[in-house]
Structure formats: C-alpha cells, structure tokens
mmCIF file of C-alpha atoms in Angstrom:
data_model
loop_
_atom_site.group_PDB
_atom_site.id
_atom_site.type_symbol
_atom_site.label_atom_id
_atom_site.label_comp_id
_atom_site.label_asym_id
_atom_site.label_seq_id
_atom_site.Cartn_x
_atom_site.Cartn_y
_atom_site.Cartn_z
ATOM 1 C CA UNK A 1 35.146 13.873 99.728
ATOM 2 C CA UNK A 2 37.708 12.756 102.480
ATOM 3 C CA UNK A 3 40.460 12.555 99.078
ATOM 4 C CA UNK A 4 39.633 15.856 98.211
ATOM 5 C CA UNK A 5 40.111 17.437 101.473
ATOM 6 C CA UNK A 6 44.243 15.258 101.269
ATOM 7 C CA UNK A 7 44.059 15.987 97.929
ATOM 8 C CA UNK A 8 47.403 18.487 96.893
ATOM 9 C CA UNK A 9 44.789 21.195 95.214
ATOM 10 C CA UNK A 10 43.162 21.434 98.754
ATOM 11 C CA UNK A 11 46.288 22.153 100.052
ATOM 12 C CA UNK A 12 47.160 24.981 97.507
ATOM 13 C CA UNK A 13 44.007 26.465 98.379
ATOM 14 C CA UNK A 14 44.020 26.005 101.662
ATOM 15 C CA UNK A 15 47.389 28.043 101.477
ATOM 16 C CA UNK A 16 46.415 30.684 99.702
ATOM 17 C CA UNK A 17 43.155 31.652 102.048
ATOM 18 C CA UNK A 18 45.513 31.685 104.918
ATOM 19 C CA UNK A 19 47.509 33.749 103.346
ATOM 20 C CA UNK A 20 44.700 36.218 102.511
ATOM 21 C CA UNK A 21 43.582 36.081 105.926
ATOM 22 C CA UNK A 22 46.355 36.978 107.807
ATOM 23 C CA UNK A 23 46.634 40.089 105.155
ATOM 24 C CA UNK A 24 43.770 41.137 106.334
ATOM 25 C CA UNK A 25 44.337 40.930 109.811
ATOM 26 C CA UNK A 26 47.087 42.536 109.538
ATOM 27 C CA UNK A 27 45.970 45.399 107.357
ATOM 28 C CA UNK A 28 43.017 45.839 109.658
ATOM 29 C CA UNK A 29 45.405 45.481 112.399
ATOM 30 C CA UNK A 30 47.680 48.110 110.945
ATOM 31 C CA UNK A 31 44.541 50.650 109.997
ATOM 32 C CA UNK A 32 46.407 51.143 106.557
ATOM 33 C CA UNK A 33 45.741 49.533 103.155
ATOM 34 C CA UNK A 34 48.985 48.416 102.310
ATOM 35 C CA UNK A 35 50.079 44.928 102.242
ATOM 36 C CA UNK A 36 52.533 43.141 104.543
ATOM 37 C CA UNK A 37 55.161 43.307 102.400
ATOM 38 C CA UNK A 38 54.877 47.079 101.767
ATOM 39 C CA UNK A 39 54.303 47.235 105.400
ATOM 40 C CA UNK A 40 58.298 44.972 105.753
ATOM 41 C CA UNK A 41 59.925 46.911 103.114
ATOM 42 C CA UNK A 42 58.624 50.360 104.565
ATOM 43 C CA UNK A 43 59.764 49.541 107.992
ATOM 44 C CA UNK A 44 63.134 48.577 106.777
ATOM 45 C CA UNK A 45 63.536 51.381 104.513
ATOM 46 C CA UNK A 46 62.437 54.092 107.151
ATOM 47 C CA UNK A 47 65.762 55.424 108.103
ATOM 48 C CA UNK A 48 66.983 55.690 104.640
ATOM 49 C CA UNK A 49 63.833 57.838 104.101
ATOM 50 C CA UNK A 50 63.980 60.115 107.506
ATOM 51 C CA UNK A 51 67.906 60.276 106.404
ATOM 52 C CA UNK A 52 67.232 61.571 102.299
ATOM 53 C CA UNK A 53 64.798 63.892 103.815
ATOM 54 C CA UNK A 54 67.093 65.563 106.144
ATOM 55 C CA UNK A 55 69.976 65.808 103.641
ATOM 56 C CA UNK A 56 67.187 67.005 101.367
ATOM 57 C CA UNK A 57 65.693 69.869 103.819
ATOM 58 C CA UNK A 58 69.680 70.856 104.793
ATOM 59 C CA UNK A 59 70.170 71.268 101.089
ATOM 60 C CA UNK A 60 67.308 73.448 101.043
ATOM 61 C CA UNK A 61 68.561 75.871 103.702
ATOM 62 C CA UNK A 62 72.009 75.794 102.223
ATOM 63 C CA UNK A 63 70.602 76.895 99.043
ATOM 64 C CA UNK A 64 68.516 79.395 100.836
ATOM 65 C CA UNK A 65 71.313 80.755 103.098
ATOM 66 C CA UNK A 66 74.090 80.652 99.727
ATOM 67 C CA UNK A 67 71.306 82.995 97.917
ATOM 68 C CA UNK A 68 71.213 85.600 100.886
ATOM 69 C CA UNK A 69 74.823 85.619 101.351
ATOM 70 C CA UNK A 70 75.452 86.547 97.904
ATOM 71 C CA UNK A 71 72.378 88.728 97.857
ATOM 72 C CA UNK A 72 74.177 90.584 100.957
ATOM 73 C CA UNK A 73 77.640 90.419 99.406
ATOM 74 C CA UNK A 74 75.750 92.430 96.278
ATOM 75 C CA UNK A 75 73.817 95.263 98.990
ATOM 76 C CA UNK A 76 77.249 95.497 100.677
ATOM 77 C CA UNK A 77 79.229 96.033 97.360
ATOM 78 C CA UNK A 78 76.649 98.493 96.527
ATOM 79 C CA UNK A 79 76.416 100.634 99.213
ATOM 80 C CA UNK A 80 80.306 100.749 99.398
ATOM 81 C CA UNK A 81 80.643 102.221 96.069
ATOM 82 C CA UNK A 82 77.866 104.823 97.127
ATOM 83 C CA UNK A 83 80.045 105.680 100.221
ATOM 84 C CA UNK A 84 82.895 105.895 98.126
ATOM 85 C CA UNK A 85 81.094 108.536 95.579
ATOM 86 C CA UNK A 86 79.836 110.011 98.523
ATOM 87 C CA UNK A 87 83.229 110.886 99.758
ATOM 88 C CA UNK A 88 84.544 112.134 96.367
ATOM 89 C CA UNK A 89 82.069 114.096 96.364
ATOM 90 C CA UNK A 90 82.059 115.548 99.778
ATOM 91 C CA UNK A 91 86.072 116.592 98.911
ATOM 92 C CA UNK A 92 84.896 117.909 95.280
ATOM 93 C CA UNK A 93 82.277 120.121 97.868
ATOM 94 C CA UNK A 94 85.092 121.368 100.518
ATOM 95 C CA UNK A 95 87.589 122.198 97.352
ATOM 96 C CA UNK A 96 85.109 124.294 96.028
ATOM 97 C CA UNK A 97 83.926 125.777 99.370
ATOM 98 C CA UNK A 98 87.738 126.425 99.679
ATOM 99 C CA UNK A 99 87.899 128.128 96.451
ATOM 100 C CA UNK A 100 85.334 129.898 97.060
ATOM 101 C CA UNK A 101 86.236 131.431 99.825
ATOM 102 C CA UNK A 102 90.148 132.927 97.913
ATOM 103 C CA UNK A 103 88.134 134.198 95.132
ATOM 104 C CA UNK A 104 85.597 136.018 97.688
ATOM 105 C CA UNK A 105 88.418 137.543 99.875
ATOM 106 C CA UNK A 106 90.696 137.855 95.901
ATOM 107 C CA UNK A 107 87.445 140.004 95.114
ATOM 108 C CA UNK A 108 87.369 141.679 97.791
ATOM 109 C CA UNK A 109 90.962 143.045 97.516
ATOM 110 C CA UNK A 110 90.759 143.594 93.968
ATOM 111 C CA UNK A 111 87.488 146.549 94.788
ATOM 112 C CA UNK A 112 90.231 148.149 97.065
ATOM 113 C CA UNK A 113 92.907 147.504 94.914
ATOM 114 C CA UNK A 114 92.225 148.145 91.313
ATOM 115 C CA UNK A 115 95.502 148.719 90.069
ATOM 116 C CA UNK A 116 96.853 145.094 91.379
ATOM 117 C CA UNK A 117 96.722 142.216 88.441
ATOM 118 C CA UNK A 118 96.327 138.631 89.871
ATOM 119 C CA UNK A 119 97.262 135.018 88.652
ATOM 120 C CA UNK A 120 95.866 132.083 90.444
ATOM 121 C CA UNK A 121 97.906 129.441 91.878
ATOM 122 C CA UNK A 122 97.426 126.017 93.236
ATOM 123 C CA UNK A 123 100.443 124.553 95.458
ATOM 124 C CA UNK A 124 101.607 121.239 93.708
ATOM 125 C CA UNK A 125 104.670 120.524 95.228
ATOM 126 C CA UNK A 126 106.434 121.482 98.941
ATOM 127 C CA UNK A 127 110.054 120.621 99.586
ATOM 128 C CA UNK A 128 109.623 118.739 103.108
ATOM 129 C CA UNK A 129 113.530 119.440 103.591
ATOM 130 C CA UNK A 130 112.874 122.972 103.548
ATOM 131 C CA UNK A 131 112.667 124.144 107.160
ATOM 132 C CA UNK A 132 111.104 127.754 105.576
ATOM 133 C CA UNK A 133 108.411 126.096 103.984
ATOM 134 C CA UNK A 134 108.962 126.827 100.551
ATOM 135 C CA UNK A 135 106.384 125.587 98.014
ATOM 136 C CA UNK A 136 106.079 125.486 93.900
ATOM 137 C CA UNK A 137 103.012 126.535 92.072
ATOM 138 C CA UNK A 138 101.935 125.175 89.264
ATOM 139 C CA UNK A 139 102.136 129.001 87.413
ATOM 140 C CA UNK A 140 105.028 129.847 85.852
ATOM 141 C CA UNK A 141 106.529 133.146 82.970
ATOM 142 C CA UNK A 142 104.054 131.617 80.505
ATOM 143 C CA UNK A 143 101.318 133.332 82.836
ATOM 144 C CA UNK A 144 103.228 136.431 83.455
ATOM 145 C CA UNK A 145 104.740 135.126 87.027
ATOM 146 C CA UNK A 146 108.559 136.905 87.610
ATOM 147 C CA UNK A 147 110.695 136.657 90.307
ATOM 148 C CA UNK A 148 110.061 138.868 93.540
ATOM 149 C CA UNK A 149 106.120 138.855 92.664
ATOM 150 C CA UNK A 150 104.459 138.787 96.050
ATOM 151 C CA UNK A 151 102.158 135.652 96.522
ATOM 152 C CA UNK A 152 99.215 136.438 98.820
ATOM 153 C CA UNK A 153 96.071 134.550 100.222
ATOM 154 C CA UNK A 154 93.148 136.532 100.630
ATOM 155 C CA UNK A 155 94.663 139.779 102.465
ATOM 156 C CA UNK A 156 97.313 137.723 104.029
ATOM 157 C CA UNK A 157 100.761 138.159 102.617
ATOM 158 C CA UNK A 158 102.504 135.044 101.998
ATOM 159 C CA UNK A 159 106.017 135.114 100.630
ATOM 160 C CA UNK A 160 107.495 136.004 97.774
ATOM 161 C CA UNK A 161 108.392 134.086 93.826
ATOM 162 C CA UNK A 162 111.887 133.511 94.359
ATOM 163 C CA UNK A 163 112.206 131.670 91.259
ATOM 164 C CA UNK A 164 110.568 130.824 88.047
ATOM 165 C CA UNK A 165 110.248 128.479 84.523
ATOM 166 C CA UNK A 166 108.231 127.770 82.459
ATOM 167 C CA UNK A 167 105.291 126.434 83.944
ATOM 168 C CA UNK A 168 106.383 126.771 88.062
ATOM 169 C CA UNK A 169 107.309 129.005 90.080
ATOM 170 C CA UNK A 170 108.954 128.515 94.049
ATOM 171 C CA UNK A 171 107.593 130.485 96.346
ATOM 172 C CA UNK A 172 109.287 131.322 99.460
ATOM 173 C CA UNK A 173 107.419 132.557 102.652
ATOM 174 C CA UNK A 174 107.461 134.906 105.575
ATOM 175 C CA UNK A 175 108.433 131.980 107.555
ATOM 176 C CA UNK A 176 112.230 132.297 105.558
ATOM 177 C CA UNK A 177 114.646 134.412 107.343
ATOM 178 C CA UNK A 178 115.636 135.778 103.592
ATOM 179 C CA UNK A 179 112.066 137.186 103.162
ATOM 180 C CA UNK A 180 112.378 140.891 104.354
ATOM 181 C CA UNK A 181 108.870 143.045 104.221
ATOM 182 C CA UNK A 182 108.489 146.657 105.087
ATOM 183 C CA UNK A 183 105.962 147.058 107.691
ATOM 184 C CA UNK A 184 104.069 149.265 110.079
ATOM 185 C CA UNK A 185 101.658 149.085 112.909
ATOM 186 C CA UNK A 186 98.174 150.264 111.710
ATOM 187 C CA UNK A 187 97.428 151.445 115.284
ATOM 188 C CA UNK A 188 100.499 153.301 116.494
ATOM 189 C CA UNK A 189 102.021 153.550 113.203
ATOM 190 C CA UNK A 190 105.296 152.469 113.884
ATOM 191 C CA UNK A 191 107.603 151.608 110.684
ATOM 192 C CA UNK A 192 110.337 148.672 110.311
ATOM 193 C CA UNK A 193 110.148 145.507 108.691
ATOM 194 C CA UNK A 194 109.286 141.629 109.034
ATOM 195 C CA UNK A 195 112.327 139.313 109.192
ATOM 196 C CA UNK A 196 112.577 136.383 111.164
ATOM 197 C CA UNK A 197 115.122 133.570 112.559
ATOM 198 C CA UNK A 198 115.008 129.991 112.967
ATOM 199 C CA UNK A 199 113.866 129.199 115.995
ATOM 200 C CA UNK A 200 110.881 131.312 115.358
ATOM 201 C CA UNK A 201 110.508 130.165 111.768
ATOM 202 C CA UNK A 202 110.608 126.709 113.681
ATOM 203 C CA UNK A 203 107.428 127.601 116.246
ATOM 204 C CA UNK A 204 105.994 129.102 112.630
ATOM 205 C CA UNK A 205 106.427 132.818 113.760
ATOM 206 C CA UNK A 206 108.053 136.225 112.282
ATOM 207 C CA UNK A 207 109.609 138.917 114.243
ATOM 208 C CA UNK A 208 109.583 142.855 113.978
ATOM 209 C CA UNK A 209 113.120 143.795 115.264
ATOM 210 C CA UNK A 210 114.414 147.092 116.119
ATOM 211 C CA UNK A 211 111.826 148.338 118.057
ATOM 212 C CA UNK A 212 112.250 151.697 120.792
ATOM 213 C CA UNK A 213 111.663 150.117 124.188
ATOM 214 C CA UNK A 214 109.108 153.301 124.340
ATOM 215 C CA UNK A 215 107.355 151.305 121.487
ATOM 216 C CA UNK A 216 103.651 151.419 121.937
ATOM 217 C CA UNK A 217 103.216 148.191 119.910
ATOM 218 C CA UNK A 218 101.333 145.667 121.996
ATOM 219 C CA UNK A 219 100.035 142.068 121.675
ATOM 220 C CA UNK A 220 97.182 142.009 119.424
ATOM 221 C CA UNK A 221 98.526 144.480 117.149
ATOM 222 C CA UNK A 222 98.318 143.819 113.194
ATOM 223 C CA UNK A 223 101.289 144.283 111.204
ATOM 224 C CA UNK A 224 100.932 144.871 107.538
ATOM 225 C CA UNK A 225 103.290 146.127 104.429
ATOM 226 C CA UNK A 226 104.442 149.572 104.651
ATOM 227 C CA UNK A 227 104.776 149.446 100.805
ATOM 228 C CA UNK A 228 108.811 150.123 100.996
ATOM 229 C CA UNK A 229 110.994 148.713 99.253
ATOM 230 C CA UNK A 230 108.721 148.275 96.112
ATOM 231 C CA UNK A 231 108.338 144.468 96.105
ATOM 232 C CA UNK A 232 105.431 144.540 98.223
ATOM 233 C CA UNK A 233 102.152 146.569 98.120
ATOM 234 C CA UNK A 234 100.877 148.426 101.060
ATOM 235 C CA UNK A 235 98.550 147.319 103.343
ATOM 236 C CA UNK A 236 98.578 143.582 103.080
ATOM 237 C CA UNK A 237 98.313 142.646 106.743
ATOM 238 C CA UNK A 238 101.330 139.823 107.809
ATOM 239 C CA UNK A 239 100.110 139.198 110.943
ATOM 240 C CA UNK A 240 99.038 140.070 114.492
ATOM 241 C CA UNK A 241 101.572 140.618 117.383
ATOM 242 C CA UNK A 242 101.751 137.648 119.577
ATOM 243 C CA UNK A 243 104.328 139.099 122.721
ATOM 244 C CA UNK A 244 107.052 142.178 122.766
ATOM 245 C CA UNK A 245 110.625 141.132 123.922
ATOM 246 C CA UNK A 246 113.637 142.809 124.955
ATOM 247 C CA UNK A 247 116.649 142.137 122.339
ATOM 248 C CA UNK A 248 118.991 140.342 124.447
ATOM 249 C CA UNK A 249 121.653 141.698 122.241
ATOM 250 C CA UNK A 250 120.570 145.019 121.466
ATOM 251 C CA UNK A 251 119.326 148.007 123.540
ATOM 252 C CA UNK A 252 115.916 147.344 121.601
ATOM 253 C CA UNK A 253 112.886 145.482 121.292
ATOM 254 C CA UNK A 254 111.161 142.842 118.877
ATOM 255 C CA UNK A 255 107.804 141.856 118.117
ATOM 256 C CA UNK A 256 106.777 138.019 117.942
ATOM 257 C CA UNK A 257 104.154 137.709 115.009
ATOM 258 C CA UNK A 258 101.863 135.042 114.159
ATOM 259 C CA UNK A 259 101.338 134.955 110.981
ATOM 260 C CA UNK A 260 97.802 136.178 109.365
ATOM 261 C CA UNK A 261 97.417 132.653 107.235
ATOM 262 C CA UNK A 262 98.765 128.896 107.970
ATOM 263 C CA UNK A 263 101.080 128.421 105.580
ATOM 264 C CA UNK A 264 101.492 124.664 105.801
ATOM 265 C CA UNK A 265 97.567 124.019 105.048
ATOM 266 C CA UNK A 266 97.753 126.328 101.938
ATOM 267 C CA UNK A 267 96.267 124.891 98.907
ATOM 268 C CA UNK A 268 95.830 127.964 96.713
ATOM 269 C CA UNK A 269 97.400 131.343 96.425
ATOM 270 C CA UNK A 270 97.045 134.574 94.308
ATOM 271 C CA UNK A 271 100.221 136.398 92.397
ATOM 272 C CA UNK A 272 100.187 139.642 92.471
ATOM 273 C CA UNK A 273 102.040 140.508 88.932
ATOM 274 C CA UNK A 274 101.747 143.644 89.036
ATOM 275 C CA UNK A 275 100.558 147.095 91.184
ATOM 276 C CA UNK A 276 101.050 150.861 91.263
ATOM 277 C CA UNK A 277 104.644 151.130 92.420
ATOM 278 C CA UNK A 278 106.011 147.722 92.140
ATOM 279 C CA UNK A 279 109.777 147.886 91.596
ATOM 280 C CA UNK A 280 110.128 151.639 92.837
ATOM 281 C CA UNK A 281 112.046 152.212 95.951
ATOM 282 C CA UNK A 282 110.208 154.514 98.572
ATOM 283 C CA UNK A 283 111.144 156.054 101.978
ATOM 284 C CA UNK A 284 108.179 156.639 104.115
#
C-alpha cells in the first residue's frame, strides 16, 4: 500500500484531483461556470472587447447620422425646387395681373373710343444711353405699326413710333424734348402743347410753356391731347400739373407736369394705328 501511495500513477492522480479542486473553488468562488482558463483569457481579452464594442456602437451612429444627413440633404433639395416653382410662378401671376390690368383700362378706352385700332406691345429692349428713355417694341410694319403712331398705356399717353422694321419699332416718349403734343386743360380749358427740356426730362417731368401769367392752370390740373396736330387723338390725359413757374426768359408762364404713367417700369404698351382724324391738321 505504502508503494502505491510513491508509486508515479498516485502522483498523476493525485495531480489531476488538485487540479479539479481548485476549479471548483474557483468557479464557486467566481459564481460563474466557466473554467479558469476562460476566466484568464477573458480577463486579458476585456479591453479588446470594451474597445470592438465602442468602435462597433460609433459605427452605428455614424451610419445612423450619414443616413439623416443625406435624408436632409434630399428634404432640403426638395423643398428648394418647390420654392423655386413657387417663385416662377408667383412672376407668371404678377405678369398676368399686369396684363390684366392694360387690357382692362385698353377696354375701357376702346368703349369710348371706337374708331381707334390697337396693336399690343411688349418693351424688349431700352437704350440705357438714351437720356429720353426711348424703348423698342417687339411690333413692327408686319403688324401695321408706322412711324408717328402714338403708343399709349391705358389712358396715359406715352410717346410716339419714331421708327420702324420689320418686326420693331422705337418708341420715343414724352420725356424727349422732340416729342411735341397738343394739349389743353380739361378744367380751365386752356390750349398749348407738351414739350419739355433736359433738366426736366432728367427729374422725369414735361412742361406746358407759353402760358398767360393770368393763366388759371393750377397744381393738380390734368393735361391731356387737344387732338391738334393730327398725330395724337384727343383726350388722352399726359399728366397732372405738378407747380406753375414764371419763364425766366419770357414774359410768360410754364407748367411742370408729372407724367400720368412711369415710363421706366413700362412693360407693355398699346399702338394706336389708327383713329378718326389721324394725319389731318386741325386748329382748335
């Protein structure tokens, strides 16, 4: 018996219960079932796990956060191209509230004037060197347009076709000191006509010259063609008087005008090509 106990099989076995025993201990010690080696390699491998799972969670939100950026770069994209119809479509609205409201006032002038024949016009071109303000229209002799066809805006006279091809026309306004337009004063019915000079054509004004100083025109009063001349019909209003000033250089008096229609923000205009009279020169 004492051999067995020194015997080198004792000793294996004797090895491997200790071995199981302190596995136990140590699992019970532990309060997990895993061994001590899976116990070693776990504690040595710990950070490399906490570290995979961080990179693995930060990978997560980056995905997450990539996703919704590009889902907000879409919305963004989408609701700028809805802004964008939006705004072509509020422009398409005010040109057709503009045009509206010529062919209501054109109407309107064409009950009280039956004998006038119109052309419509839309401005395509100014000549920003002009200091008279001088535009083209895009209506030219194909449509019946000549030269010295008075070009009007509702009841507002304009200017005047001062030349023409095929296609165009230039218009020249009331603002140009060569545009000369019989006119009256609808309240005191006093006659002469609508010039003006550069400074005034500058400050965007006309002028009735000639005036008696006994003139009863006042500011406020509306000038419109007398229908002399023939180039012009009667009764298309020019403007209202702004002041009356002595003529330094005459015994007389002129009257400032403000024109009845800005002619710079102009976008469309009416030709008259024809009316009762045009061409004939009157005396009142």
């Amino acid at each position: 018996m004492i051999e067995f106990f020194k015997s080198k099989k004792f000793k294996i076995l004797a090895c491997v219960v200790a071995a199981l025993l302190v596995g136990t201990v140590f699992a019970a010690v532990s309060h997990n079932g895993t061994s001590p080696i899976a116990s070693v390699l776990s504690a040595a491998f710990s950070p490399v796990e906490r570290f995979s799972t961080y990179v693995s969670e930060k990978m997560g939100d980056f995905a997450i956060n990539f996703r919704s950026s590009a889902s907000y770069r879409e919305e963004i994209e989408e609701l700028e191209e809805q802004i964008e119809n939006y705004q072509v479509q509020l422009v398409e609205y005010e040109q057709a509230k503009q045009k509206l409201a010529v062919y209501e006032e054109f109407l309107e002038i064409k009950e009280e004037n039956p004998d006038f024949e119109f052309e419509s016009a839309s401005i395509i071109a100014r000549d920003s060197a002009d200091m008279y303000y001088s535009f083209v229209i895009a209506k030219g002799s194909t449509a019946g347009v000549k030269v010295n066809d008075p070009v009007i805006y509702g009841k507002y006279l304009v200017g005047v076709v001062s030349s023409v091809k095929l296609n165009t026309a230039v218009v020249k306004t009331v603002l140009d000191p060569e545009v000369n337009a019989g006119a009256y004063d609808i309240q005191s019915r006093e006659y002469g006509y609508v010039t003006t000079t550069n400074s005034l054509s500058a400050d965007g004004k006309c002028m009735l010259p000639g005036l008696k100083k006994t003139t009863s025109i006042t500011g406020g009063s509306v000038i419109c063609t007398s229908g002399i001349g023939g180039i012009y019909p009667k009764d298309l209003i020019i403007g209202t008087v702004e002041e009356v000033l002595n003529d330094t250089q005459t015994v007389s008096v002129y009257a400032v005008i403000n024109p009845g229609v800005k002619i710079t923000d102009l976008q469309d205009v009416f030709v008259i090509k024809s009316f009762d009279g045009q061409g004939v020169t009157t005396t009142d």
